[in-house]
Tab-separated table of C-alpha atoms in Angstrom:
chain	number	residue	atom	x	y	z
A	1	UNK	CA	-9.052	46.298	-30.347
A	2	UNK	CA	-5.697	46.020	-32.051
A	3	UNK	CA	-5.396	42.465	-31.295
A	4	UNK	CA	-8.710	41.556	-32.896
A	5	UNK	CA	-8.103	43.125	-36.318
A	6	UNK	CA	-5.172	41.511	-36.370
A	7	UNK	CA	-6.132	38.956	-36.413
A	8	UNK	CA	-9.101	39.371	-38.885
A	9	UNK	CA	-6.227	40.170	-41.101
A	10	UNK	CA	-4.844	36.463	-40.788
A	11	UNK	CA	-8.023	35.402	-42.989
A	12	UNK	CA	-8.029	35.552	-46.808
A	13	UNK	CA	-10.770	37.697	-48.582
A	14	UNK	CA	-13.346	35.306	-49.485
A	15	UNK	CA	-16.746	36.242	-50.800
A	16	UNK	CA	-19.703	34.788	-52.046
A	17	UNK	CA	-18.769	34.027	-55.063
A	18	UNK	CA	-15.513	32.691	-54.582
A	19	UNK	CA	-17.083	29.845	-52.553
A	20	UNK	CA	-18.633	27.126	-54.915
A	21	UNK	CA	-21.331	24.834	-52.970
A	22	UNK	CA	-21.555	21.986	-55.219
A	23	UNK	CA	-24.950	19.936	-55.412
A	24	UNK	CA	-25.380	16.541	-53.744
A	25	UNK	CA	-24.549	13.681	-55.602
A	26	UNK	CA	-25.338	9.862	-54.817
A	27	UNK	CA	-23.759	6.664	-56.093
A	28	UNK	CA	-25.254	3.676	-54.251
A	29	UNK	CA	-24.133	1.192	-56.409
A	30	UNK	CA	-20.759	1.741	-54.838
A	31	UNK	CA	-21.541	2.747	-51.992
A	32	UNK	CA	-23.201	0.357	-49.063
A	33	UNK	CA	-25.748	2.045	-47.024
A	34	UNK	CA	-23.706	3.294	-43.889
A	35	UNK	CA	-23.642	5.606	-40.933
A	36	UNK	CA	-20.835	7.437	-42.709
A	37	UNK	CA	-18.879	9.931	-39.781
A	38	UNK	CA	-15.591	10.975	-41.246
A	39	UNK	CA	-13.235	11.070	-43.779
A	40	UNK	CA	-9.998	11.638	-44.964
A	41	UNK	CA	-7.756	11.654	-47.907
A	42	UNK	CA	-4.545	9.273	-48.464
A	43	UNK	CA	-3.849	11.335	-52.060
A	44	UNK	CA	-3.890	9.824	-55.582
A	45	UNK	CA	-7.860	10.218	-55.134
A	46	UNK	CA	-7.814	7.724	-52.474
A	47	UNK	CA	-10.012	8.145	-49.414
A	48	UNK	CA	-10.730	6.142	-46.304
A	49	UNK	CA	-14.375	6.686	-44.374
A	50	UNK	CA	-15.544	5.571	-41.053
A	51	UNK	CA	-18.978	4.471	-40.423
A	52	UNK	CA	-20.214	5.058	-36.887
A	53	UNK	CA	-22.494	1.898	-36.797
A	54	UNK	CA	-20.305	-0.693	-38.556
A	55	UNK	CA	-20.254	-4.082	-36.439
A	56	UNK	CA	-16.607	-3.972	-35.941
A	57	UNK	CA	-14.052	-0.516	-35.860
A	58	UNK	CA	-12.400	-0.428	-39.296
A	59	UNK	CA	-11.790	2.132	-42.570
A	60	UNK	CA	-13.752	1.688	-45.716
A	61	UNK	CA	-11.754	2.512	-48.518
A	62	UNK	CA	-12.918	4.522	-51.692
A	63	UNK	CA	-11.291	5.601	-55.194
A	64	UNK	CA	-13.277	8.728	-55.422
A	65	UNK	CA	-12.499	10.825	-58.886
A	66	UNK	CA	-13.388	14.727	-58.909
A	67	UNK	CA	-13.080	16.805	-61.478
A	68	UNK	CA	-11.391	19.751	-59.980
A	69	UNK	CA	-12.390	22.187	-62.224
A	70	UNK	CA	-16.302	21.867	-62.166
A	71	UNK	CA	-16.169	20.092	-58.768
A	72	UNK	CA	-18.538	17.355	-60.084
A	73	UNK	CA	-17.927	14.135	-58.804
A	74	UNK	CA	-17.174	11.490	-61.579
A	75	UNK	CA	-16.878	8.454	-60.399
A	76	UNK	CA	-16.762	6.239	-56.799
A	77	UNK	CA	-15.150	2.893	-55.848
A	78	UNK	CA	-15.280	0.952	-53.215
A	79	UNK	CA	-11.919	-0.741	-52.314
A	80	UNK	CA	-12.774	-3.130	-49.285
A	81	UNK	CA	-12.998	-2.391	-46.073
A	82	UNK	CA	-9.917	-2.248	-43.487
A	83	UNK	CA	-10.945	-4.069	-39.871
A	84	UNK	CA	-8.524	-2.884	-36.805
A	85	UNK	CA	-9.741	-6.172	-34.603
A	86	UNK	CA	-12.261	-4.175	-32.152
A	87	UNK	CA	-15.644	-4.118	-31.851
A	88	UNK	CA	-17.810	-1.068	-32.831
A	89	UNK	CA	-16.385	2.103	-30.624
A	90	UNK	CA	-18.460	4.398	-32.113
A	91	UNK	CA	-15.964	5.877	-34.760
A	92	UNK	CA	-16.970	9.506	-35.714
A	93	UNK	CA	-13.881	10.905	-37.575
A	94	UNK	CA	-10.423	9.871	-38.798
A	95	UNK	CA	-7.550	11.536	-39.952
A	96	UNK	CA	-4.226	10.189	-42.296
A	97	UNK	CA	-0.932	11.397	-40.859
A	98	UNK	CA	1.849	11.473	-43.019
A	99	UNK	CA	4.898	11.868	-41.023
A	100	UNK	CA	4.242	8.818	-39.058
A	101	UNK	CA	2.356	6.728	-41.431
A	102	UNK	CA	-0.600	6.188	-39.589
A	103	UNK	CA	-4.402	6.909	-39.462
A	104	UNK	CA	-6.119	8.034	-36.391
A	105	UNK	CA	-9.629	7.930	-35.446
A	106	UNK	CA	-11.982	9.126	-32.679
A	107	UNK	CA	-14.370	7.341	-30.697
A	108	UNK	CA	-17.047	9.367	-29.420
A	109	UNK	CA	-18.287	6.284	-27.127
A	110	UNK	CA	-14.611	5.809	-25.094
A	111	UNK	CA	-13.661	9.950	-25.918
A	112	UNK	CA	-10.047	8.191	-27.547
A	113	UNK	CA	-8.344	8.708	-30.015
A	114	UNK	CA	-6.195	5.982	-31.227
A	115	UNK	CA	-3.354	5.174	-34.301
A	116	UNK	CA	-3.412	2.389	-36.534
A	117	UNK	CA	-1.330	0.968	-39.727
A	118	UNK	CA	-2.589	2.159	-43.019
A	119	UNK	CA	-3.086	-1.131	-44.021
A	120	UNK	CA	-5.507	-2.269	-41.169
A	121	UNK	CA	-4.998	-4.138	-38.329
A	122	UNK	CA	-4.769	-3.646	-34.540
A	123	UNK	CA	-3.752	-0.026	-32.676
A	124	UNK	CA	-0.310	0.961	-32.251
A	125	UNK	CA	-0.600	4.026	-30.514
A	126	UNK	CA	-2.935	6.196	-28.374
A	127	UNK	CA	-2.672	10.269	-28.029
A	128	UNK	CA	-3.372	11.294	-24.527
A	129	UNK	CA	-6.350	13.161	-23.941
A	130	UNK	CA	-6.082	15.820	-20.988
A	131	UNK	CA	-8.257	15.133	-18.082
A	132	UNK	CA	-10.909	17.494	-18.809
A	133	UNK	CA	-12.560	15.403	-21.800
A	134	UNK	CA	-13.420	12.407	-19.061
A	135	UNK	CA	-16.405	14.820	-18.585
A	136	UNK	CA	-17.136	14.414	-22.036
A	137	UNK	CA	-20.445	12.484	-22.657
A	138	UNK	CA	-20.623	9.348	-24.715
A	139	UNK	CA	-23.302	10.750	-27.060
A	140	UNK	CA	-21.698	14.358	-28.008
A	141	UNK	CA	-18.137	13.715	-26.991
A	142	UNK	CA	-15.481	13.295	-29.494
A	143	UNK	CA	-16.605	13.995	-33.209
A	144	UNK	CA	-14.203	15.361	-34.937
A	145	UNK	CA	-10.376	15.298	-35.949
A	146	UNK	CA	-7.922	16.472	-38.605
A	147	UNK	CA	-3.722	17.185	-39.316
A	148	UNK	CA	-2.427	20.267	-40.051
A	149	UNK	CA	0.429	19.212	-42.310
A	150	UNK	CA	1.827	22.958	-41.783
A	151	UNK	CA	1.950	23.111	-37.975
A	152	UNK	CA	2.403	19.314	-37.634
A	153	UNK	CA	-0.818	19.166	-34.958
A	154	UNK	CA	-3.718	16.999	-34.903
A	155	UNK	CA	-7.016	19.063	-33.721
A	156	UNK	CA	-10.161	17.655	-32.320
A	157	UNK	CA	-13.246	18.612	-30.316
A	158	UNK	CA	-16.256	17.450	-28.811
A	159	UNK	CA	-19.424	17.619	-30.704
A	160	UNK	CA	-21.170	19.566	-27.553
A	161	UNK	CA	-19.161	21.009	-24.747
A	162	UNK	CA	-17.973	19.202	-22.170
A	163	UNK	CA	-19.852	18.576	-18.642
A	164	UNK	CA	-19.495	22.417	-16.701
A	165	UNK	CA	-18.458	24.189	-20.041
A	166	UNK	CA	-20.259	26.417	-21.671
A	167	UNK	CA	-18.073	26.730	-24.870
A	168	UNK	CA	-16.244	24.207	-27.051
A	169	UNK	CA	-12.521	23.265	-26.660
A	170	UNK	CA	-10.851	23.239	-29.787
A	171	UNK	CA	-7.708	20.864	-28.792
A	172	UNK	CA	-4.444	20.179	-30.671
A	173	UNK	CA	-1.493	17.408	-30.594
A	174	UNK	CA	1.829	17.157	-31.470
A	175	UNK	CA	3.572	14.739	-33.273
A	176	UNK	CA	4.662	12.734	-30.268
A	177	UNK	CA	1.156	12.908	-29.347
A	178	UNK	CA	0.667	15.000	-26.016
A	179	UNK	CA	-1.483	17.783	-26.106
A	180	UNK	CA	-0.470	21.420	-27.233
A	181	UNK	CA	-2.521	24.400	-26.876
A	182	UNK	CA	-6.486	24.472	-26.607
A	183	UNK	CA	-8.476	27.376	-27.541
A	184	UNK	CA	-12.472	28.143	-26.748
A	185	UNK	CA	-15.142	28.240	-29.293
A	186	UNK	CA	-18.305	29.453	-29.796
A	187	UNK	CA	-21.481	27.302	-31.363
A	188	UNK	CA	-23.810	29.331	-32.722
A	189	UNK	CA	-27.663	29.782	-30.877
A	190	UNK	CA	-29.871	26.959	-32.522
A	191	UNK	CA	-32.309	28.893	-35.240
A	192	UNK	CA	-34.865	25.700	-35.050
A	193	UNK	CA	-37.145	25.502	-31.971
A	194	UNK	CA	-38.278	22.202	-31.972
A	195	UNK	CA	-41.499	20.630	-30.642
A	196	UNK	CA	-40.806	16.618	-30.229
A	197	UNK	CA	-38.985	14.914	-32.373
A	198	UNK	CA	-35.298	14.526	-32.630
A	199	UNK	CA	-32.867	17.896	-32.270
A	200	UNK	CA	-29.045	17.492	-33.014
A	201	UNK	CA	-26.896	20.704	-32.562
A	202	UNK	CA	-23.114	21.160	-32.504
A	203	UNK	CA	-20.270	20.563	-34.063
A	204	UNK	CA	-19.492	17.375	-36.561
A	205	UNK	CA	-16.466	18.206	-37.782
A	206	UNK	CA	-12.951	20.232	-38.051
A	207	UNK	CA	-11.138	20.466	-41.431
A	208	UNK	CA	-7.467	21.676	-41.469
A	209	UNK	CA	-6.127	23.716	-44.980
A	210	UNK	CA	-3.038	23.153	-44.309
A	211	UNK	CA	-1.737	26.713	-43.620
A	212	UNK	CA	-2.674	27.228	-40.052
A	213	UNK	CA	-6.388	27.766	-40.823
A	214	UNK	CA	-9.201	25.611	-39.665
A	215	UNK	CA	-12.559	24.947	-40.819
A	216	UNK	CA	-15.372	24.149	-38.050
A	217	UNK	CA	-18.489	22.549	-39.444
A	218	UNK	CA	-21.751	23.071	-37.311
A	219	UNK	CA	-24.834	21.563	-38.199
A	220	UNK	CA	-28.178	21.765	-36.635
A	221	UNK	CA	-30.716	18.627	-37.022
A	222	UNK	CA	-34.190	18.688	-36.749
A	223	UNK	CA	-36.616	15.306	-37.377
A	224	UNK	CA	-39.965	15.351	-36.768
A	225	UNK	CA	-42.129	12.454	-35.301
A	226	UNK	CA	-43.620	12.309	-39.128
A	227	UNK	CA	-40.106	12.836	-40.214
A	228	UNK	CA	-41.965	15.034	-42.890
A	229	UNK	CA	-40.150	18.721	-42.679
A	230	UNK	CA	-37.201	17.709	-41.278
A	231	UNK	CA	-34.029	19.692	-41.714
A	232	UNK	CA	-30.583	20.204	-41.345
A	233	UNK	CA	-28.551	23.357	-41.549
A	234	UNK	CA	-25.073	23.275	-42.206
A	235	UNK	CA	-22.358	26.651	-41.630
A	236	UNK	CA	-19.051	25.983	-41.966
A	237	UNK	CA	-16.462	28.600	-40.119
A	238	UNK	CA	-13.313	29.988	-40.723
A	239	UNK	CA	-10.703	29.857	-37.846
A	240	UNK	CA	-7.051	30.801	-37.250
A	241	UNK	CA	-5.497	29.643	-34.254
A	242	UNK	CA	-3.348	32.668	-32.694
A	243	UNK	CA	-2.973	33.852	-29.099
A	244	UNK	CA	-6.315	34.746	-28.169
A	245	UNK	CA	-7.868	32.084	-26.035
A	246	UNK	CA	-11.317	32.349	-27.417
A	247	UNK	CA	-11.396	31.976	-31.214
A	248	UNK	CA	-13.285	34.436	-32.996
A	249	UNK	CA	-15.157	32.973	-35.987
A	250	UNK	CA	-15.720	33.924	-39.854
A	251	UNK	CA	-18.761	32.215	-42.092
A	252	UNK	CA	-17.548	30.488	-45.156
A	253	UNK	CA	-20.778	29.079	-46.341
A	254	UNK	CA	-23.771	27.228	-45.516
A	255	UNK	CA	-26.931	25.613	-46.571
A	256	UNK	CA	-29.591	23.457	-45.695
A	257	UNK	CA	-30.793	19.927	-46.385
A	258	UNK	CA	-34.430	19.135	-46.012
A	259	UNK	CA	-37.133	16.567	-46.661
A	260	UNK	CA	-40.757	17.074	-47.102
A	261	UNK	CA	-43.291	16.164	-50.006
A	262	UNK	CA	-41.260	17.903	-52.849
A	263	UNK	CA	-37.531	17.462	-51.670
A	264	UNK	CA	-35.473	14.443	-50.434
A	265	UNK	CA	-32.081	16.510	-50.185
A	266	UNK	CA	-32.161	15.963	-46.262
A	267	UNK	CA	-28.279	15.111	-45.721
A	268	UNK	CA	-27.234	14.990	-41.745
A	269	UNK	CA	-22.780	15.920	-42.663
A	270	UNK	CA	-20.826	14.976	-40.254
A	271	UNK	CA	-17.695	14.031	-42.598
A	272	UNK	CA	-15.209	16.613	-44.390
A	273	UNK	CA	-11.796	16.650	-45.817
A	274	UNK	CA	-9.825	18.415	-48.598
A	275	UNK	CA	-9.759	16.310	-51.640
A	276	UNK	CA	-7.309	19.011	-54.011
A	277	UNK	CA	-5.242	22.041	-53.563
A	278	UNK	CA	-4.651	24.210	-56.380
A	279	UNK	CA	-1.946	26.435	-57.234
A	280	UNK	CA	-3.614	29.256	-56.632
A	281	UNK	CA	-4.213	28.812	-52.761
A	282	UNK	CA	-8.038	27.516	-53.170
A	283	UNK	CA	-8.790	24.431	-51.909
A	284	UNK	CA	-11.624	21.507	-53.081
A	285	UNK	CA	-13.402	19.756	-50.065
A	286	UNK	CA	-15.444	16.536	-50.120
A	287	UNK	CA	-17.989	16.173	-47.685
A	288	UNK	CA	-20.353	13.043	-46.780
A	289	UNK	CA	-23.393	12.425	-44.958
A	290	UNK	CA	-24.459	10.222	-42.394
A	291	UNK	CA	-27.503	8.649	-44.098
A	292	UNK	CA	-28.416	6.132	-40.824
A	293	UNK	CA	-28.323	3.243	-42.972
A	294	UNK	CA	-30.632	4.890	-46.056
A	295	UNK	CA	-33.330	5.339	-42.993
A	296	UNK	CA	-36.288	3.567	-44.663
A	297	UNK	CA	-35.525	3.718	-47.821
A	298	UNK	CA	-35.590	7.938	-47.668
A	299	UNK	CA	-32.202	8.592	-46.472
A	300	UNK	CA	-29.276	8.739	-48.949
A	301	UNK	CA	-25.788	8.467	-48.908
A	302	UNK	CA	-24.827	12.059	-50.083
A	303	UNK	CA	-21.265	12.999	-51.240
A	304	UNK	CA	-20.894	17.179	-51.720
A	305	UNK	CA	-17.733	19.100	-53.112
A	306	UNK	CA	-17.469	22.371	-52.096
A	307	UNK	CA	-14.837	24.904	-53.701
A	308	UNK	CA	-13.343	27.785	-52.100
């Protein structure tokens, strides 16, 4: 019992009102329609996104202004997009690495995760995956990945756990990019019990705050045949990796997305990063949706800021 409080100790004091879920903001002038997976920032508001559909593997590239004190977004960009000379591989999340100058990014479809320049072009470098994820399925393997600038270690997981698991692995990397320790994690029991329709439930992404912590987002999906009353409820976690084997979890915040005759908020995240750090220790993140292209004309693009 020691042990566990501990290291519930590790965790800052956060309440409810410390945590500032900002509302969903849109800007499709400057932003294409997209199937928009992951993100991460380069600094001087610069961010590069992956989209999970794109014809070929590549980075778009956004100027994305906040303004850090009311978390509102201001103003979006689009700088070009960066091509890496593959086809699609079914991109789900990226992550900048300073120390070596390079951005990686998973692909759920080969379960790799691979380096390239940060000014586009082809892959100069692989991280090697331990044998367990080539049970990994192609449609909720790899999904999401982050740097720890504090620890030095890249983490990723699988959306869903692997083939024979029954709980998540939560996997880190060095710097020279072999694999370091892995911990287990537990999703959450779906709330939604659907009747046809499509059902998405796991995890879409891992933020790092850059003092040991992590930040698990799991999101549950739920689309209708009429697509009328669909939903999607996001909770992101609080983790601190330590010497237990099985991570135990903390909620941060969460809230739900829907669409139905009076509300087209439905957002599906599967992106998140932090944008700002201030000086007192909180951080700002920016979070984007996966809008399937603007599905019929219902779906949007949606950016969120959450402080905390």
């Amino acid at each position: 019992m020691r042990g566990w409080l501990t290291v519930l100790m590790l965790f800052p004091l956060l309440t409810s009102a410390q945590v500032r879920v900002g509302r969903q903001q849109r800007f499709h002038s400057a932003m294409p329609p997209g199937n928009y997976s992951g993100i991460t920032a380069l600094g001087s508001d610069r961010f590069l996104l992956v989209d999970d559909k794109a014809p070929h593997d590549g980075f778009y590239r956004y100027h994305i202004v906040i303004d850090t004190l009311s978390g509102k977004i201001r103003g979006v960009e689009n700088e070009g997009f960066l091509p890496v000379g593959s086809v699609n591989g079914d991109m789900e999340a990226v992550a900048y690495v300073p120390a070596l100058n390079t951005i990686f990014a998973c692909s759920e479809a080969r379960n790799e995760i691979v380096g390239y320049p940060v000014d586009g072009g082809r892959a100069v470098c692989s991280v090697q995956m331990p044998d367990v994820y080539t049970r990994a399925s192609s449609s909720y393997g790899l999904e999401s990945l982050t740097y720890d600038a504090s620890s030095h270690l890249l983490w990723t997981t699988t959306e869903r756990p692997v083939r024979g698991d029954s709980l998540l692995r939560l996997q880190s990397f060095d710097l020279t990019l072999l694999p370091r320790r892995q911990y287990a994690y537990r999703i959450d029991e779906p709330q939604y019990l659907p009747k046809g329709g499509r059902y998405v439930h796991g995890v879409s992404e891992l933020c790092a705050l850059g003092d040991g912590r992590l930040l698990v987002m799991e999101r549950e999906v739920y689309v209708p045949k009429k697509k009328i009353g669909a939903r999607v409820h996001v909770k992101i976690y609080e983790v601190q990796p330590s010497w237990l084997e099985q991570l135990p979890k903390r909620l941060v915040c969460e809230f739900t997305t829907k669409m139905n005759l009076t509300s087209r908020s439905f957002a599906n995240y599967e992106g998140m990063c932090v944008a700002h750090r201030y000086g007192d220790g909180r951080v700002l993140l920016l979070l984007v949706a996966d809008s399937q292209g603007r599905y019929k004309g219902v779906v949007r693009d949606w950016l969120r800021t959450i402080i905390l």
